[in-house]
mmCIF file of C-alpha atoms and ligand atoms in Angstrom:
data_model
loop_
_atom_site.group_PDB
_atom_site.id
_atom_site.type_symbol
_atom_site.label_atom_id
_atom_site.label_comp_id
_atom_site.label_asym_id
_atom_site.label_seq_id
_atom_site.Cartn_x
_atom_site.Cartn_y
_atom_site.Cartn_z
ATOM 1 C CA MET A 1 208.718 32.407 -141.946
ATOM 2 C CA PHE A 2 206.644 34.388 -139.474
ATOM 3 C CA ILE A 3 204.500 32.655 -136.827
ATOM 4 C CA SER A 4 202.456 34.350 -134.118
ATOM 5 C CA PHE A 5 200.801 32.993 -131.000
ATOM 6 C CA GLU A 6 197.606 34.576 -129.757
ATOM 7 C CA GLY A 7 195.078 34.037 -127.015
ATOM 8 C CA ILE A 8 194.016 35.514 -123.706
ATOM 9 C CA ASP A 9 196.359 35.709 -120.722
ATOM 10 C CA LYS A 10 197.428 32.394 -119.167
ATOM 11 C CA VAL A 11 196.150 30.325 -122.061
ATOM 12 C CA GLY A 12 199.628 28.820 -122.440
ATOM 13 C CA LYS A 13 201.344 30.927 -125.112
ATOM 14 C CA SER A 14 204.717 31.250 -123.362
ATOM 15 C CA THR A 15 204.712 27.543 -122.495
ATOM 16 C CA GLN A 16 203.999 26.480 -126.083
ATOM 17 C CA ILE A 17 206.363 28.972 -127.690
ATOM 18 C CA SER A 18 209.209 27.731 -125.567
ATOM 19 C CA LEU A 19 208.467 24.079 -126.503
ATOM 20 C CA LEU A 20 208.191 24.926 -130.201
ATOM 21 C CA VAL A 21 211.398 26.982 -130.202
ATOM 22 C CA ASP A 22 213.289 24.090 -128.542
ATOM 23 C CA TYR A 23 211.838 21.643 -131.033
ATOM 24 C CA LEU A 24 212.801 23.777 -134.038
ATOM 25 C CA GLU A 25 216.271 24.632 -132.733
ATOM 26 C CA LYS A 26 217.021 20.943 -132.129
ATOM 27 C CA ARG A 27 216.291 20.470 -135.811
ATOM 28 C CA SER A 28 218.787 23.234 -136.663
ATOM 29 C CA TYR A 29 216.266 25.859 -137.660
ATOM 30 C CA GLN A 30 217.287 29.417 -136.887
ATOM 31 C CA VAL A 31 214.559 30.864 -134.727
ATOM 32 C CA VAL A 32 214.023 34.358 -133.393
ATOM 33 C CA GLN A 33 211.701 34.321 -130.398
ATOM 34 C CA THR A 34 210.057 37.639 -129.673
ATOM 35 C CA CYS A 35 206.965 39.217 -128.142
ATOM 36 C CA GLU A 36 204.537 42.123 -127.988
ATOM 37 C CA PRO A 37 204.641 44.289 -126.094
ATOM 38 C CA GLY A 38 208.314 44.430 -125.184
ATOM 39 C CA GLY A 39 210.205 42.976 -128.163
ATOM 40 C CA THR A 40 212.478 46.028 -128.418
ATOM 41 C CA ARG A 41 214.119 48.471 -125.987
ATOM 42 C CA LEU A 42 211.450 51.058 -126.696
ATOM 43 C CA GLY A 43 208.850 48.292 -126.440
ATOM 44 C CA LYS A 44 210.068 47.357 -122.969
ATOM 45 C CA GLU A 45 209.548 50.950 -121.833
ATOM 46 C CA ILE A 46 206.085 50.963 -123.413
ATOM 47 C CA GLU A 47 205.281 47.636 -121.740
ATOM 48 C CA ILE A 48 206.036 49.136 -118.340
ATOM 49 C CA ILE A 49 203.680 52.024 -119.043
ATOM 50 C CA LEU A 50 200.983 49.676 -120.328
ATOM 51 C CA LEU A 51 201.076 46.926 -117.766
ATOM 52 C CA GLU A 52 202.705 48.126 -114.573
ATOM 53 C CA SER A 53 202.099 51.782 -114.886
ATOM 54 C CA SER A 54 201.660 54.074 -111.952
ATOM 55 C CA VAL A 55 200.206 56.686 -114.318
ATOM 56 C CA GLY A 56 196.750 55.414 -113.411
ATOM 57 C CA GLN A 57 193.900 55.022 -115.868
ATOM 58 C CA ILE A 58 194.963 55.015 -119.542
ATOM 59 C CA SER A 59 192.352 55.992 -122.132
ATOM 60 C CA ASP A 60 191.394 53.264 -124.615
ATOM 61 C CA THR A 61 192.746 55.214 -127.577
ATOM 62 C CA ALA A 62 196.016 56.026 -125.806
ATOM 63 C CA GLU A 63 196.337 52.323 -124.980
ATOM 64 C CA LEU A 64 195.840 51.412 -128.655
ATOM 65 C CA PHE A 65 198.481 53.903 -129.783
ATOM 66 C CA LEU A 66 200.975 52.619 -127.237
ATOM 67 C CA TYR A 67 200.548 49.071 -128.562
ATOM 68 C CA LEU A 68 200.879 50.378 -132.129
ATOM 69 C CA ALA A 69 204.075 52.247 -131.254
ATOM 70 C CA ASP A 70 205.455 49.042 -129.736
ATOM 71 C CA ARG A 71 204.456 47.092 -132.876
ATOM 72 C CA SER A 72 205.882 49.599 -135.295
ATOM 73 C CA GLU A 73 209.283 49.516 -133.588
ATOM 74 C CA HIS A 74 209.097 45.717 -133.281
ATOM 75 C CA VAL A 75 208.476 45.211 -137.015
ATOM 76 C CA LYS A 76 211.237 47.611 -138.037
ATOM 77 C CA LYS A 77 213.931 46.552 -135.567
ATOM 78 C CA VAL A 78 213.276 42.849 -134.987
ATOM 79 C CA ILE A 79 210.793 41.121 -137.275
ATOM 80 C CA LYS A 80 211.733 42.503 -140.687
ATOM 81 C CA PRO A 81 215.503 42.126 -140.214
ATOM 82 C CA ALA A 82 215.043 38.507 -139.035
ATOM 83 C CA LEU A 83 212.741 37.627 -141.920
ATOM 84 C CA ASN A 84 215.229 39.173 -144.337
ATOM 85 C CA LYS A 85 217.804 36.707 -142.968
ATOM 86 C CA ASP A 86 215.362 33.815 -143.561
ATOM 87 C CA LYS A 87 214.913 33.105 -139.869
ATOM 88 C CA ILE A 88 211.771 31.670 -138.361
ATOM 89 C CA VAL A 89 210.251 34.469 -136.298
ATOM 90 C CA ILE A 90 207.921 33.406 -133.498
ATOM 91 C CA SER A 91 206.103 36.267 -131.811
ATOM 92 C CA ASP A 92 204.100 36.044 -128.616
ATOM 93 C CA ARG A 93 201.193 38.182 -129.871
ATOM 94 C CA PHE A 94 201.024 40.487 -132.900
ATOM 95 C CA ALA A 95 198.478 42.621 -134.775
ATOM 96 C CA ASP A 96 195.480 40.352 -134.050
ATOM 97 C CA ALA A 97 195.881 41.217 -130.369
ATOM 98 C CA SER A 98 194.942 44.860 -131.027
ATOM 99 C CA ILE A 99 191.790 43.750 -132.850
ATOM 100 C CA ALA A 100 190.868 41.358 -130.038
ATOM 101 C CA TYR A 101 191.818 43.548 -127.045
ATOM 102 C CA GLN A 102 191.287 47.124 -128.196
ATOM 103 C CA GLY A 103 188.604 46.296 -130.804
ATOM 104 C CA TYR A 104 186.481 43.629 -129.133
ATOM 105 C CA GLY A 105 187.637 44.165 -125.542
ATOM 106 C CA ARG A 106 187.650 47.988 -125.426
ATOM 107 C CA ARG A 107 185.127 48.338 -128.265
ATOM 108 C CA LEU A 108 187.221 50.703 -130.385
ATOM 109 C CA ASN A 109 186.409 50.775 -134.114
ATOM 110 C CA ILE A 110 187.804 47.630 -135.738
ATOM 111 C CA HIS A 111 188.241 49.055 -139.245
ATOM 112 C CA TRP A 112 190.202 51.901 -137.783
ATOM 113 C CA ILE A 113 192.465 49.485 -135.886
ATOM 114 C CA GLU A 114 192.950 47.406 -139.038
ATOM 115 C CA LYS A 115 194.126 50.479 -140.937
ATOM 116 C CA LEU A 116 196.478 51.544 -138.169
ATOM 117 C CA ASN A 117 197.771 47.973 -137.868
ATOM 118 C CA LYS A 118 198.597 48.007 -141.562
ATOM 119 C CA ARG A 119 200.774 51.074 -141.056
ATOM 120 C CA ALA A 120 202.430 49.735 -137.922
ATOM 121 C CA THR A 121 203.185 46.340 -139.476
ATOM 122 C CA GLN A 122 204.234 47.740 -142.885
ATOM 123 C CA GLY A 123 201.856 45.123 -144.264
ATOM 124 C CA ILE A 124 203.747 42.198 -142.694
ATOM 125 C CA SER A 125 201.489 39.393 -141.547
ATOM 126 C CA PRO A 126 202.223 36.044 -139.928
ATOM 127 C CA GLU A 127 201.914 33.089 -142.291
ATOM 128 C CA LEU A 128 200.617 30.999 -139.401
ATOM 129 C CA THR A 129 198.923 32.088 -136.195
ATOM 130 C CA PHE A 130 198.262 29.651 -133.378
ATOM 131 C CA LEU A 131 195.230 30.789 -131.423
ATOM 132 C CA LEU A 132 195.166 29.047 -128.072
ATOM 133 C CA ASP A 133 191.594 29.117 -126.861
ATOM 134 C CA ILE A 134 190.288 28.686 -123.352
ATOM 135 C CA ASP A 135 187.389 29.869 -121.207
ATOM 136 C CA PRO A 136 188.616 32.959 -119.303
ATOM 137 C CA GLU A 137 187.187 31.497 -116.083
ATOM 138 C CA LEU A 138 189.613 28.583 -116.424
ATOM 139 C CA ALA A 139 192.519 30.813 -117.413
ATOM 140 C CA LYS A 140 191.920 32.917 -114.321
ATOM 141 C CA LYS A 141 192.609 29.881 -112.129
ATOM 142 C CA ARG A 142 196.101 29.475 -113.602
ATOM 143 C CA GLY A 143 198.685 31.462 -111.650
ATOM 144 C CA LYS A 144 198.134 34.477 -109.468
ATOM 145 C CA GLU A 145 200.253 37.415 -110.644
ATOM 146 C CA LYS A 146 198.148 40.004 -112.394
ATOM 147 C CA ASP A 147 198.977 43.070 -114.497
ATOM 148 C CA ARG A 148 196.698 45.993 -115.392
ATOM 149 C CA ILE A 149 194.989 44.194 -118.282
ATOM 150 C CA GLU A 150 194.738 40.814 -116.564
ATOM 151 C CA ASN A 151 192.903 42.605 -113.785
ATOM 152 C CA GLU A 152 190.040 43.541 -116.114
ATOM 153 C CA GLU A 153 186.634 42.026 -115.368
ATOM 154 C CA ILE A 154 185.794 38.604 -116.764
ATOM 155 C CA ALA A 155 183.346 40.082 -119.332
ATOM 156 C CA PHE A 156 186.277 41.952 -120.897
ATOM 157 C CA HIS A 157 188.227 38.714 -121.314
ATOM 158 C CA GLN A 158 185.101 37.016 -122.715
ATOM 159 C CA ARG A 159 184.858 39.718 -125.396
ATOM 160 C CA VAL A 160 188.565 39.350 -126.196
ATOM 161 C CA ARG A 161 188.162 35.588 -126.538
ATOM 162 C CA GLN A 162 185.151 36.086 -128.818
ATOM 163 C CA GLY A 163 187.152 38.577 -130.878
ATOM 164 C CA TYR A 164 189.955 36.076 -131.361
ATOM 165 C CA LEU A 165 187.484 33.369 -132.413
ATOM 166 C CA GLU A 166 185.960 35.733 -134.962
ATOM 167 C CA ILE A 167 189.415 36.546 -136.356
ATOM 168 C CA ALA A 168 190.050 32.779 -136.679
ATOM 169 C CA HIS A 169 186.742 32.428 -138.500
ATOM 170 C CA LEU A 170 187.671 35.246 -140.908
ATOM 171 C CA TYR A 171 191.154 33.907 -141.682
ATOM 172 C CA PRO A 172 190.902 30.113 -141.511
ATOM 173 C CA ASN A 173 194.002 29.531 -143.639
ATOM 174 C CA ARG A 174 196.249 31.568 -141.386
ATOM 175 C CA VAL A 175 194.743 31.217 -137.924
ATOM 176 C CA LYS A 176 194.650 27.738 -136.394
ATOM 177 C CA THR A 177 192.662 27.406 -133.195
ATOM 178 C CA VAL A 178 193.974 24.942 -130.622
ATOM 179 C CA ASN A 179 192.097 23.953 -127.477
ATOM 180 C CA GLY A 180 194.112 25.372 -124.573
ATOM 181 C CA GLN A 181 192.524 22.947 -122.118
ATOM 182 C CA GLU A 182 194.384 19.942 -123.466
ATOM 183 C CA SER A 183 197.604 18.860 -121.781
ATOM 184 C CA ILE A 184 200.750 20.865 -122.489
ATOM 185 C CA GLU A 185 202.209 17.913 -124.434
ATOM 186 C CA ASP A 186 199.055 17.338 -126.519
ATOM 187 C CA ILE A 187 198.896 21.019 -127.468
ATOM 188 C CA HIS A 188 202.575 20.944 -128.427
ATOM 189 C CA LEU A 189 201.992 17.909 -130.644
ATOM 190 C CA ALA A 190 198.955 19.550 -132.257
ATOM 191 C CA ILE A 191 201.026 22.658 -133.011
ATOM 192 C CA ARG A 192 203.817 20.555 -134.510
ATOM 193 C CA ARG A 193 201.308 18.702 -136.665
ATOM 194 C CA ILE A 194 199.738 21.919 -137.966
ATOM 195 C CA LEU A 195 203.133 23.463 -138.705
ATOM 196 C CA SER A 196 204.327 20.357 -140.448
ATOM 197 C CA GLU A 197 201.177 20.174 -142.589
ATOM 198 C CA TYR A 198 201.633 23.820 -143.493
ATOM 199 C CA LEU A 199 205.246 23.306 -144.536
ATOM 200 C CA GLN A 200 204.359 20.145 -146.425
ATOM 201 C CA ALA A 201 201.791 22.065 -148.460
ATOM 202 C CA LEU A 202 204.437 24.696 -149.227
ATOM 203 C CA SER A 203 206.873 22.035 -150.402
ATOM 204 C CA GLU A 204 204.489 20.749 -153.037
ATOM 205 C CA PRO A 205 205.693 21.379 -156.611
ATOM 206 C CA SER A 206 204.079 24.798 -156.999
ATOM 207 C CA HIS A 207 206.123 26.066 -154.040
ATOM 208 C CA TYR A 208 209.645 25.017 -154.932
ATOM 209 C CA GLY A 209 212.365 25.468 -152.342
ATOM 210 C CA GLN A 210 210.701 24.755 -148.987
ATOM 211 C CA HIS A 211 211.235 21.680 -146.838
ATOM 212 C CA PRO A 212 208.779 19.816 -144.638
ATOM 213 C CA LEU A 213 209.739 19.620 -140.975
ATOM 214 C CA VAL A 214 208.923 15.977 -140.283
HETATM 215 N N1 ADP B 301 197.800 23.097 -121.202
HETATM 216 C C1 ADP B 301 197.949 23.533 -119.956
HETATM 217 N N2 ADP B 301 197.257 22.971 -118.944
HETATM 218 C C2 ADP B 301 197.383 23.422 -117.676
HETATM 219 N N3 ADP B 301 198.188 24.451 -117.305
HETATM 220 C C3 ADP B 301 198.903 25.060 -118.273
HETATM 221 C C4 ADP B 301 198.811 24.638 -119.647
HETATM 222 N N4 ADP B 301 199.626 25.433 -120.368
HETATM 223 C C5 ADP B 301 200.196 26.300 -119.506
HETATM 224 N N5 ADP B 301 199.768 26.081 -118.245
HETATM 225 C C6 ADP B 301 200.145 26.833 -117.030
HETATM 226 O O1 ADP B 301 199.341 28.005 -117.011
HETATM 227 C C7 ADP B 301 200.104 29.139 -116.595
HETATM 228 C C8 ADP B 301 200.128 30.180 -117.708
HETATM 229 O O2 ADP B 301 200.834 29.669 -118.839
HETATM 230 P P1 ADP B 301 201.655 30.631 -119.827
HETATM 231 O O3 ADP B 301 202.323 29.761 -120.833
HETATM 232 O O4 ADP B 301 202.502 31.556 -119.032
HETATM 233 O O5 ADP B 301 200.438 31.436 -120.493
HETATM 234 P P2 ADP B 301 200.463 32.803 -121.328
HETATM 235 O O6 ADP B 301 201.853 32.996 -121.827
HETATM 236 O O7 ADP B 301 199.474 32.564 -122.421
HETATM 237 O O8 ADP B 301 200.007 33.882 -120.398
HETATM 238 C C9 ADP B 301 201.500 28.612 -116.271
HETATM 239 O O9 ADP B 301 201.566 28.373 -114.892
HETATM 240 C C10 ADP B 301 201.578 27.315 -117.055
HETATM 241 O O10 ADP B 301 202.443 26.379 -116.471
HETATM 242 MG MG1 MG B 302 203.115 34.629 -121.587
#
């Protein structure tokens, strides 16, 4: 099973992924925790260029292609092999992030990004995506360290947030929006509930062979 977490910076993705991974591992599920950018060796190099780069300004299209290169390698080397071994893959960001950041944030053509995403992902899509949603003004107040993208103006982050909400609206069965302003524990419980409902639905007679979590 493939799960992704999405949302703007500091919304709580890393915090929630770590809680969910612990929860699943305690119940003996085999989980592969990964991320974009930086889920592979090549990806780590790309991440340095993207986020901490001293190369200066990166053009929007070059930025998109760097993320796609990271994703392509990530799918081939990490995600596909883990899914083939029936592991639960949990990725901190995936293809939706390019639509939200480079499509809505940078205003590149969304249909074009969708096509390129399809190539980079080899058609693999998360079954469940948790979209943590928060006002960028509030996110900004959490923590101080900033990378190149976090340093963008607030209007950029507002567009990214809007993009994510539109993706959630387009794919309501896959993308579950969770209010990132709730407490860490409440968000964790909401995520567990959504996952459990999803697995329960799978375990109904027409989907033989799956087991509910709780
Ligand atoms: N629900 C929450 N309420 C308040 N602070 C939170 C919440 N979730 C995470 N944080 C804090 O906000 C900061 C960013 O969280 P993090 O999980 O790193 O976000 P992301 O991975 O989305 O950038 C961290 O300092 C974290 O402890
Ligand atoms: Mg994080």
